XYZ file of C-alpha atoms in Angstrom:
479
model
C 6.591 -38.333 1.198
C 3.551 -38.601 -0.743
C 2.672 -35.041 -1.234
C 6.286 -33.893 -0.888
C 6.520 -36.016 -4.319
C 3.216 -34.333 -5.617
C 5.063 -30.836 -5.037
C 8.390 -31.762 -6.519
C 6.782 -33.302 -9.373
C 4.568 -30.111 -10.262
C 7.316 -27.737 -9.772
C 9.119 -29.503 -12.368
C 6.425 -29.146 -14.673
C 5.863 -25.158 -13.871
C 9.866 -25.032 -15.085
C 8.936 -26.429 -17.896
C 5.819 -25.019 -19.008
C 7.602 -21.558 -18.207
C 10.603 -23.057 -20.665
C 8.381 -24.344 -23.270
C 6.944 -20.550 -23.852
C 10.142 -19.061 -23.634
C 10.655 -18.205 -19.971
C 12.453 -19.544 -17.221
C 12.072 -19.553 -13.632
C 14.154 -21.137 -10.750
C 12.915 -21.951 -7.250
C 14.490 -20.587 -3.856
C 14.040 -23.437 -1.195
C 13.494 -21.969 2.015
C 12.269 -23.485 5.440
C 9.768 -22.165 7.986
C 12.065 -20.904 10.318
C 13.916 -19.065 7.424
C 10.422 -17.061 6.240
C 10.023 -16.504 9.686
C 13.346 -14.758 10.944
C 13.339 -12.792 7.355
C 13.431 -9.149 7.758
C 14.212 -8.235 4.411
C 11.836 -7.242 1.708
C 10.767 -10.689 0.020
C 12.540 -11.313 -3.373
C 10.374 -11.995 -6.305
C 10.732 -14.991 -8.262
C 13.275 -15.017 -11.117
C 11.452 -14.624 -14.608
C 13.832 -14.612 -17.655
C 12.029 -11.894 -19.248
C 12.521 -7.801 -20.198
C 9.902 -5.941 -21.683
C 11.114 -3.882 -24.506
C 11.386 0.140 -23.850
C 8.006 1.257 -23.710
C 7.524 4.025 -26.172
C 4.210 5.409 -25.199
C 2.408 8.342 -23.646
C 3.187 9.093 -19.873
C 1.297 8.088 -16.825
C 0.062 11.723 -16.504
C -0.853 11.953 -20.079
C -3.263 8.862 -20.076
C -4.643 10.051 -16.499
C -5.339 13.817 -18.367
C -7.166 11.878 -21.400
C -9.133 9.646 -19.165
C -10.680 12.514 -17.530
C -11.641 14.595 -20.329
C -12.487 11.429 -22.712
C -14.119 8.659 -21.027
C -16.313 8.133 -18.371
C -16.233 9.917 -14.772
C -17.613 6.701 -13.223
C -13.828 4.847 -13.959
C -12.143 4.890 -11.153
C -8.806 2.974 -10.502
C -6.668 1.526 -7.787
C -3.739 3.045 -5.616
C -3.302 6.448 -4.900
C -0.879 6.725 -7.867
C -2.322 4.320 -10.785
C -0.383 1.903 -12.070
C 0.235 1.866 -16.404
C 0.426 -1.790 -17.355
C 1.824 -1.922 -20.549
C 2.732 -5.528 -21.158
C 1.874 -8.983 -20.016
C 3.768 -12.649 -19.614
C 1.856 -15.314 -18.111
C 1.400 -14.419 -14.237
C 3.438 -11.209 -14.497
C 2.648 -7.650 -15.597
C 5.231 -4.853 -16.590
C 4.635 -0.959 -16.059
C 6.253 1.617 -18.720
C 9.484 1.507 -16.602
C 9.872 -2.291 -17.291
C 9.190 -3.006 -13.400
C 7.732 -6.424 -12.961
C 4.733 -7.187 -10.667
C 3.029 -10.625 -9.874
C -0.519 -10.249 -10.790
C -2.571 -12.040 -8.443
C -5.800 -10.441 -9.388
C -5.682 -12.062 -13.013
C -7.907 -9.044 -14.401
C -10.447 -9.700 -12.293
C -10.271 -13.477 -12.350
C -10.250 -13.306 -16.073
C -6.711 -14.055 -17.501
C -6.864 -18.104 -16.881
C -4.131 -19.263 -18.923
C -1.917 -16.482 -18.440
C -0.862 -12.977 -19.886
C 0.018 -13.495 -23.808
C -0.013 -16.850 -23.436
C 1.352 -18.244 -26.853
C -1.141 -20.497 -27.525
C -4.151 -18.395 -27.253
C -2.271 -15.683 -29.011
C -1.425 -17.663 -31.662
C -4.894 -19.007 -32.142
C -6.059 -15.440 -32.705
C -3.546 -14.335 -34.940
C -4.298 -17.419 -36.814
C -8.065 -16.703 -37.321
C -7.134 -12.811 -37.745
C -5.332 -13.795 -40.892
C -8.100 -15.776 -42.356
C -10.985 -13.887 -41.148
C -11.732 -11.506 -38.036
C -15.738 -11.083 -38.348
C -18.615 -12.258 -40.496
C -21.646 -13.140 -38.822
C -23.449 -16.534 -37.549
C -25.631 -16.041 -40.394
C -23.097 -17.969 -42.524
C -21.090 -20.593 -41.592
C -17.994 -20.852 -40.152
C -16.392 -23.626 -38.226
C -14.716 -22.256 -35.316
C -18.006 -21.294 -33.705
C -19.464 -24.714 -33.841
C -15.906 -26.622 -33.003
C -15.741 -24.410 -29.755
C -19.455 -25.116 -28.506
C -18.619 -28.794 -28.778
C -15.436 -28.754 -26.847
C -17.168 -26.483 -24.390
C -20.212 -29.072 -23.859
C -17.724 -31.779 -23.091
C -16.855 -30.272 -20.241
C -20.305 -29.961 -18.564
C -22.691 -32.598 -17.032
C -25.835 -33.850 -17.883
C -27.774 -32.568 -20.750
C -26.364 -28.906 -20.604
C -25.805 -29.056 -24.742
C -26.897 -26.359 -26.128
C -24.628 -23.000 -26.460
C -25.682 -19.113 -26.960
C -22.441 -17.031 -27.153
C -22.512 -13.655 -25.870
C -19.744 -10.473 -25.080
C -19.881 -10.389 -21.557
C -21.299 -12.305 -18.136
C -23.604 -9.421 -17.912
C -25.092 -10.154 -21.333
C -24.656 -14.032 -20.460
C -26.909 -13.578 -17.073
C -29.382 -11.141 -18.773
C -29.676 -13.705 -21.622
C -30.253 -16.620 -18.906
C -32.996 -14.699 -16.501
C -34.716 -14.276 -19.664
C -34.668 -17.770 -21.013
C -36.095 -18.743 -17.571
C -38.756 -16.137 -17.545
C -39.726 -17.632 -20.729
C -39.404 -21.156 -20.415
C -41.525 -21.380 -17.312
C -44.157 -18.328 -17.727
C -43.261 -16.689 -14.384
C -41.398 -13.510 -13.663
C -40.193 -13.881 -10.126
C -36.286 -14.759 -9.860
C -34.657 -15.708 -6.551
C -31.219 -14.124 -6.044
C -28.707 -14.023 -3.010
C -27.640 -11.002 -1.106
C -24.155 -10.091 -1.572
C -24.368 -11.251 -5.110
C -23.311 -9.377 -8.476
C -24.413 -10.433 -11.944
C -23.871 -7.656 -14.039
C -24.956 -4.199 -14.384
C -27.394 -4.247 -17.011
C -31.179 -3.682 -16.439
C -32.224 -7.358 -15.266
C -28.584 -8.215 -13.803
C -28.641 -5.125 -11.797
C -31.957 -6.506 -10.227
C -30.552 -9.873 -9.275
C -27.311 -7.951 -7.963
C -28.122 -7.050 -4.202
C -25.149 -4.602 -3.197
C -26.410 -1.251 -2.820
C -22.864 -0.446 -4.101
C -23.487 -1.589 -7.781
C -27.077 -0.752 -7.952
C -28.367 2.759 -9.478
C -32.098 3.796 -8.426
C -33.709 2.612 -11.659
C -36.616 0.123 -12.291
C -35.601 -3.268 -10.766
C -38.610 -5.793 -10.359
C -39.072 -9.410 -10.499
C -36.244 -10.404 -8.449
C -36.233 -11.485 -4.195
C -33.184 -11.338 -2.676
C -32.710 -14.415 0.173
C -30.126 -14.177 3.392
C -26.462 -14.822 2.238
C -25.517 -18.101 3.036
C -22.003 -16.675 4.410
C -20.472 -18.931 7.139
C -18.236 -15.760 8.432
C -20.813 -13.661 8.551
C -23.920 -15.320 8.361
C -26.879 -15.532 10.868
C -26.629 -19.189 10.555
C -22.917 -19.982 10.401
C -22.250 -22.879 7.932
C -25.744 -24.595 8.486
C -26.824 -24.398 4.656
C -30.059 -25.640 5.378
C -31.129 -23.100 7.427
C -30.319 -20.421 5.360
C -32.240 -22.587 2.305
C -35.449 -22.200 4.155
C -35.399 -18.550 3.438
C -35.592 -19.250 -0.188
C -38.883 -21.484 0.895
C -40.118 -18.500 2.574
C -39.818 -15.998 -0.005
C -41.459 -18.074 -2.373
C -44.583 -18.491 -0.314
C -44.975 -15.347 1.134
C -43.450 -12.733 -1.906
C -44.719 -14.925 -5.040
C -47.585 -16.879 -6.641
C -45.835 -20.073 -5.365
C -44.284 -20.482 -9.125
C -41.180 -19.070 -9.904
C -39.208 -18.131 -12.836
C -35.865 -19.614 -11.213
C -32.845 -19.006 -8.951
C -29.349 -17.471 -9.954
C -26.527 -17.854 -7.811
C -22.755 -17.704 -7.770
C -20.672 -20.808 -6.870
C -18.202 -18.412 -4.815
C -19.394 -14.990 -4.711
C -16.754 -12.893 -6.366
C -17.047 -9.082 -6.247
C -19.198 -9.672 -2.624
C -15.442 -10.973 -1.547
C -14.846 -14.430 -2.441
C -17.804 -15.990 -0.318
C -18.296 -19.494 -0.111
C -21.512 -20.719 -0.197
C -22.278 -22.728 3.367
C -22.227 -26.665 3.041
C -25.832 -28.150 1.787
C -27.131 -24.844 0.698
C -27.535 -25.134 -3.123
C -28.982 -28.753 -3.195
C -31.575 -27.712 -0.767
C -32.072 -24.722 -2.760
C -32.213 -26.317 -6.124
C -34.682 -28.849 -4.860
C -37.016 -26.022 -3.466
C -36.956 -23.686 -6.822
C -37.868 -27.003 -9.022
C -40.406 -27.575 -6.584
C -41.820 -24.157 -7.383
C -41.608 -24.629 -11.005
C -38.525 -23.006 -11.486
C -35.197 -23.334 -13.231
C -31.582 -23.111 -11.577
C -29.088 -20.714 -13.042
C -25.277 -21.178 -11.900
C -23.286 -18.274 -12.532
C -19.798 -19.232 -13.332
C -18.522 -16.052 -14.525
C -15.966 -16.257 -12.147
C -15.475 -19.506 -10.479
C -15.498 -21.734 -13.542
C -12.868 -22.782 -16.133
C -10.768 -24.802 -13.510
C -10.245 -21.869 -10.958
C -11.429 -23.583 -7.971
C -9.007 -26.530 -8.717
C -11.287 -29.384 -7.471
C -13.594 -29.059 -10.353
C -13.861 -27.554 -13.704
C -16.873 -25.815 -12.639
C -17.983 -24.207 -8.823
C -21.204 -25.701 -8.736
C -19.705 -29.140 -8.853
C -18.354 -28.614 -5.609
C -21.708 -28.672 -4.313
C -23.155 -31.900 -5.812
C -25.615 -30.165 -7.953
C -26.253 -30.335 -11.942
C -27.958 -26.801 -12.792
C -30.246 -26.008 -15.431
C -28.690 -23.144 -17.094
C -24.871 -22.112 -16.586
C -23.578 -18.790 -17.583
C -19.743 -18.135 -17.981
C -17.258 -15.475 -19.414
C -14.183 -13.462 -17.936
C -11.945 -16.969 -18.154
C -13.305 -18.400 -20.916
C -11.214 -16.217 -22.979
C -8.420 -15.367 -21.246
C -9.067 -11.957 -21.755
C -11.015 -11.886 -25.177
C -14.723 -10.252 -24.669
C -16.513 -13.465 -24.529
C -19.230 -15.104 -22.831
C -21.769 -17.851 -22.862
C -25.061 -19.273 -21.853
C -25.361 -23.484 -21.691
C -28.490 -25.080 -21.275
C -30.509 -28.084 -22.167
C -32.153 -28.461 -25.584
C -35.657 -27.893 -24.131
C -34.988 -24.951 -22.431
C -33.021 -23.456 -25.560
C -36.230 -24.015 -27.466
C -38.019 -21.084 -25.595
C -35.682 -18.640 -27.791
C -37.105 -20.148 -31.321
C -40.727 -18.579 -30.728
C -39.092 -15.145 -32.008
C -35.739 -13.971 -33.372
C -32.862 -14.033 -31.289
C -29.765 -12.410 -32.541
C -26.393 -11.189 -31.674
C -23.651 -9.640 -34.084
C -20.822 -10.535 -32.260
C -22.060 -13.681 -30.206
C -19.869 -16.562 -32.065
C -17.303 -14.000 -33.322
C -14.673 -15.988 -35.192
C -11.579 -14.735 -33.539
C -13.167 -14.554 -29.755
C -14.209 -18.224 -30.172
C -10.791 -19.336 -31.730
C -9.408 -18.078 -28.652
C -11.927 -19.905 -26.165
C -11.153 -23.060 -27.947
C -7.350 -22.498 -27.168
C -7.799 -21.538 -23.977
C -9.726 -25.087 -23.292
C -7.041 -26.551 -24.995
C -4.554 -25.259 -22.419
C -6.235 -25.679 -19.269
C -6.504 -29.459 -20.444
C -2.739 -30.040 -21.903
C -1.084 -28.039 -19.119
C -3.273 -29.171 -16.482
C -3.958 -26.128 -14.731
C -6.723 -27.127 -12.653
C -4.576 -29.868 -11.234
C -1.796 -26.729 -10.804
C -4.802 -24.609 -9.637
C -5.624 -27.270 -6.923
C -1.873 -27.796 -5.872
C -0.911 -24.341 -5.751
C -4.239 -22.959 -4.025
C -4.323 -25.291 -1.650
C -0.571 -24.847 -0.646
C -1.275 -20.785 -0.744
C -4.788 -21.132 1.248
C -2.462 -23.195 4.165
C 0.107 -20.592 4.167
C -2.602 -17.708 4.252
C -4.378 -19.411 7.452
C -0.742 -19.676 9.059
C -0.630 -16.051 8.602
C -3.939 -15.544 10.100
C -2.704 -17.030 12.965
C 0.181 -14.830 13.375
C -1.928 -11.417 12.466
C -4.879 -10.313 14.116
C -5.929 -8.038 11.556
C -6.884 -10.808 9.535
C -10.564 -12.067 10.106
C -11.029 -14.774 7.690
C -9.140 -16.745 5.012
C -11.510 -18.852 2.570
C -12.148 -20.060 -1.057
C -11.301 -23.071 -3.112
C -8.027 -23.311 -5.567
C -6.947 -19.995 -6.974
C -10.181 -18.055 -6.029
C -9.286 -17.063 -2.611
C -10.478 -14.350 0.062
C -8.319 -12.685 3.007
C -10.693 -10.449 5.178
C -9.163 -7.718 7.388
C -11.104 -6.980 10.374
C -10.151 -4.392 13.202
C -12.021 -6.609 15.754
C -12.131 -10.346 15.437
C -15.117 -10.689 17.733
C -17.066 -7.892 16.235
C -15.777 -8.352 13.012
C -15.285 -4.921 12.284
C -14.405 -4.164 8.611
C -10.956 -2.813 7.937
C -11.585 -0.956 5.168
C -8.493 1.814 5.784
C -5.781 -0.892 6.706
C -6.906 -2.888 3.375
C -6.429 -0.072 1.175
C -2.831 0.672 2.714
C -1.731 -2.813 2.415
C -2.765 -2.912 -1.174
C -0.446 0.058 -1.803
C 2.478 -1.679 0.265
C 1.948 -5.010 -1.926
C 2.317 -2.705 -5.018
C 5.011 -1.202 -3.837
C 6.543 -4.647 -3.292
C 5.542 -5.978 -6.733
C 2.222 -7.586 -5.797
C -1.156 -6.597 -7.305
C -4.223 -7.796 -5.577
C -7.581 -7.379 -5.706
C -10.306 -5.778 -3.276
C -13.968 -6.676 -2.518
C -16.765 -7.159 -0.267
C -19.485 -4.866 0.555
C -17.268 -3.110 3.178
C -14.133 -3.152 0.816
C -12.108 -5.212 3.309
C -10.875 -8.131 1.307
C -8.351 -9.037 -0.753
C -9.538 -10.733 -3.692
C -6.883 -13.078 -4.665
C -7.784 -14.278 -8.361
C -4.052 -15.164 -10.086
C -3.666 -16.464 -13.866
C -3.724 -20.516 -13.595
C 0.085 -21.171 -14.131
C 0.676 -19.245 -10.824
C 3.829 -21.455 -8.913
C 4.235 -22.508 -5.710
C 6.986 -19.903 -5.618
C 4.663 -17.213 -6.423
C 2.496 -17.997 -3.737
C 5.197 -18.078 -1.325
C 6.515 -14.565 -2.367
C 2.583 -13.537 -2.045
C 2.577 -14.534 1.491
C 5.713 -13.301 2.517
C 5.029 -9.943 1.032
C 1.635 -9.745 3.388
C 3.608 -10.843 6.199
C 6.471 -8.333 5.718
C 3.570 -5.229 5.105
C 1.776 -6.578 8.147
C 4.646 -6.697 10.305
C 5.234 -2.983 9.569
C 1.908 -1.934 10.579
């Protein structure tokens, strides 16, 4: 009864928030038996918005210009690329006006919702005042946002350095760790992704994302993957590998350890329980600092906490963040202690756009929305419901090997053989296309490209979650 009351309360709140921002949504009540016997294509929840007619270039013209003027390294989902021209909250629209449920959120980036009015209005208000000056002058937006940001962090994490992206934030964090300790060696995890610049590519441990350039000073530990890892869910056994790396691969002293709380690009992999506390202790005894990469798992996405590392009961020395911090505005940050922050005063450290008034105004608005609209609580309730339904779907379809993650950062791994865990890469691509045809967009990740990455805007509703699962069920039932 208590759980039912909570669900009903959240449904009312979801409808209130949508109406507050000019949208409305009705919730269709269906029983489990109704879902199981449904043979028709699931119907998307209603949404009271229709975009104006699109007057831009055609999909073919855009593709032609991309091929001629943009990097050949660019790629896109789907055999026929999707041309997204507008977004509202948890939905996006193509050039024909067709609506899609966005369960990817621009790679875990859209935290509040597409074109959230509070964020949009804050950016416009600042834009009308001044778009950019420099941190060499004073402007209250950067200090106000920094104050609000650190109020959401534990311990002595009180000093903020603003950047433009997660890659840049991780680059800066690793440099600070090396400067502070006087050591060069960094311990990272296999299957991790921390960015595509010089140092972060070295910390990244997937060949798919690494070029053949000099990458030195990083040691990649065994990944504490409860599903595919050699020690299952025994976090302390995995942690012993970090101790061995320090003993046999370094001088015995290291600069630090960098790790994602939940591996995003790697396929929404949760770290085995007990792993981070043991590793943090080992690294600190070796003179190193602990860096938490919260680029994807931060800003209430996991539901249980505001930051992913809090689920592990640890407090890092440096925290990096981006993506959800700005709801799509280019923004990142490094937050650390006053003592560690002091290393950058040895020389001149400068970032032209770090702390840009427009970006920091957006970031401050994101924090307000997350708290005022209780998006962390929503991520927990809706994410828990979604994970339960996905787990039931796993019991129905042998193609699903694993369901994992927290809150609205969930992964579904597809395998051809559950015992051998043979990656079902082709089937994953087929399912992505089928979902797209029925109006649902999901991401793809994992080293083998066989994991659905479900990281929607945090305004995702229970009806959206049910629709997503019903569409997956329908698509897999036809395979």
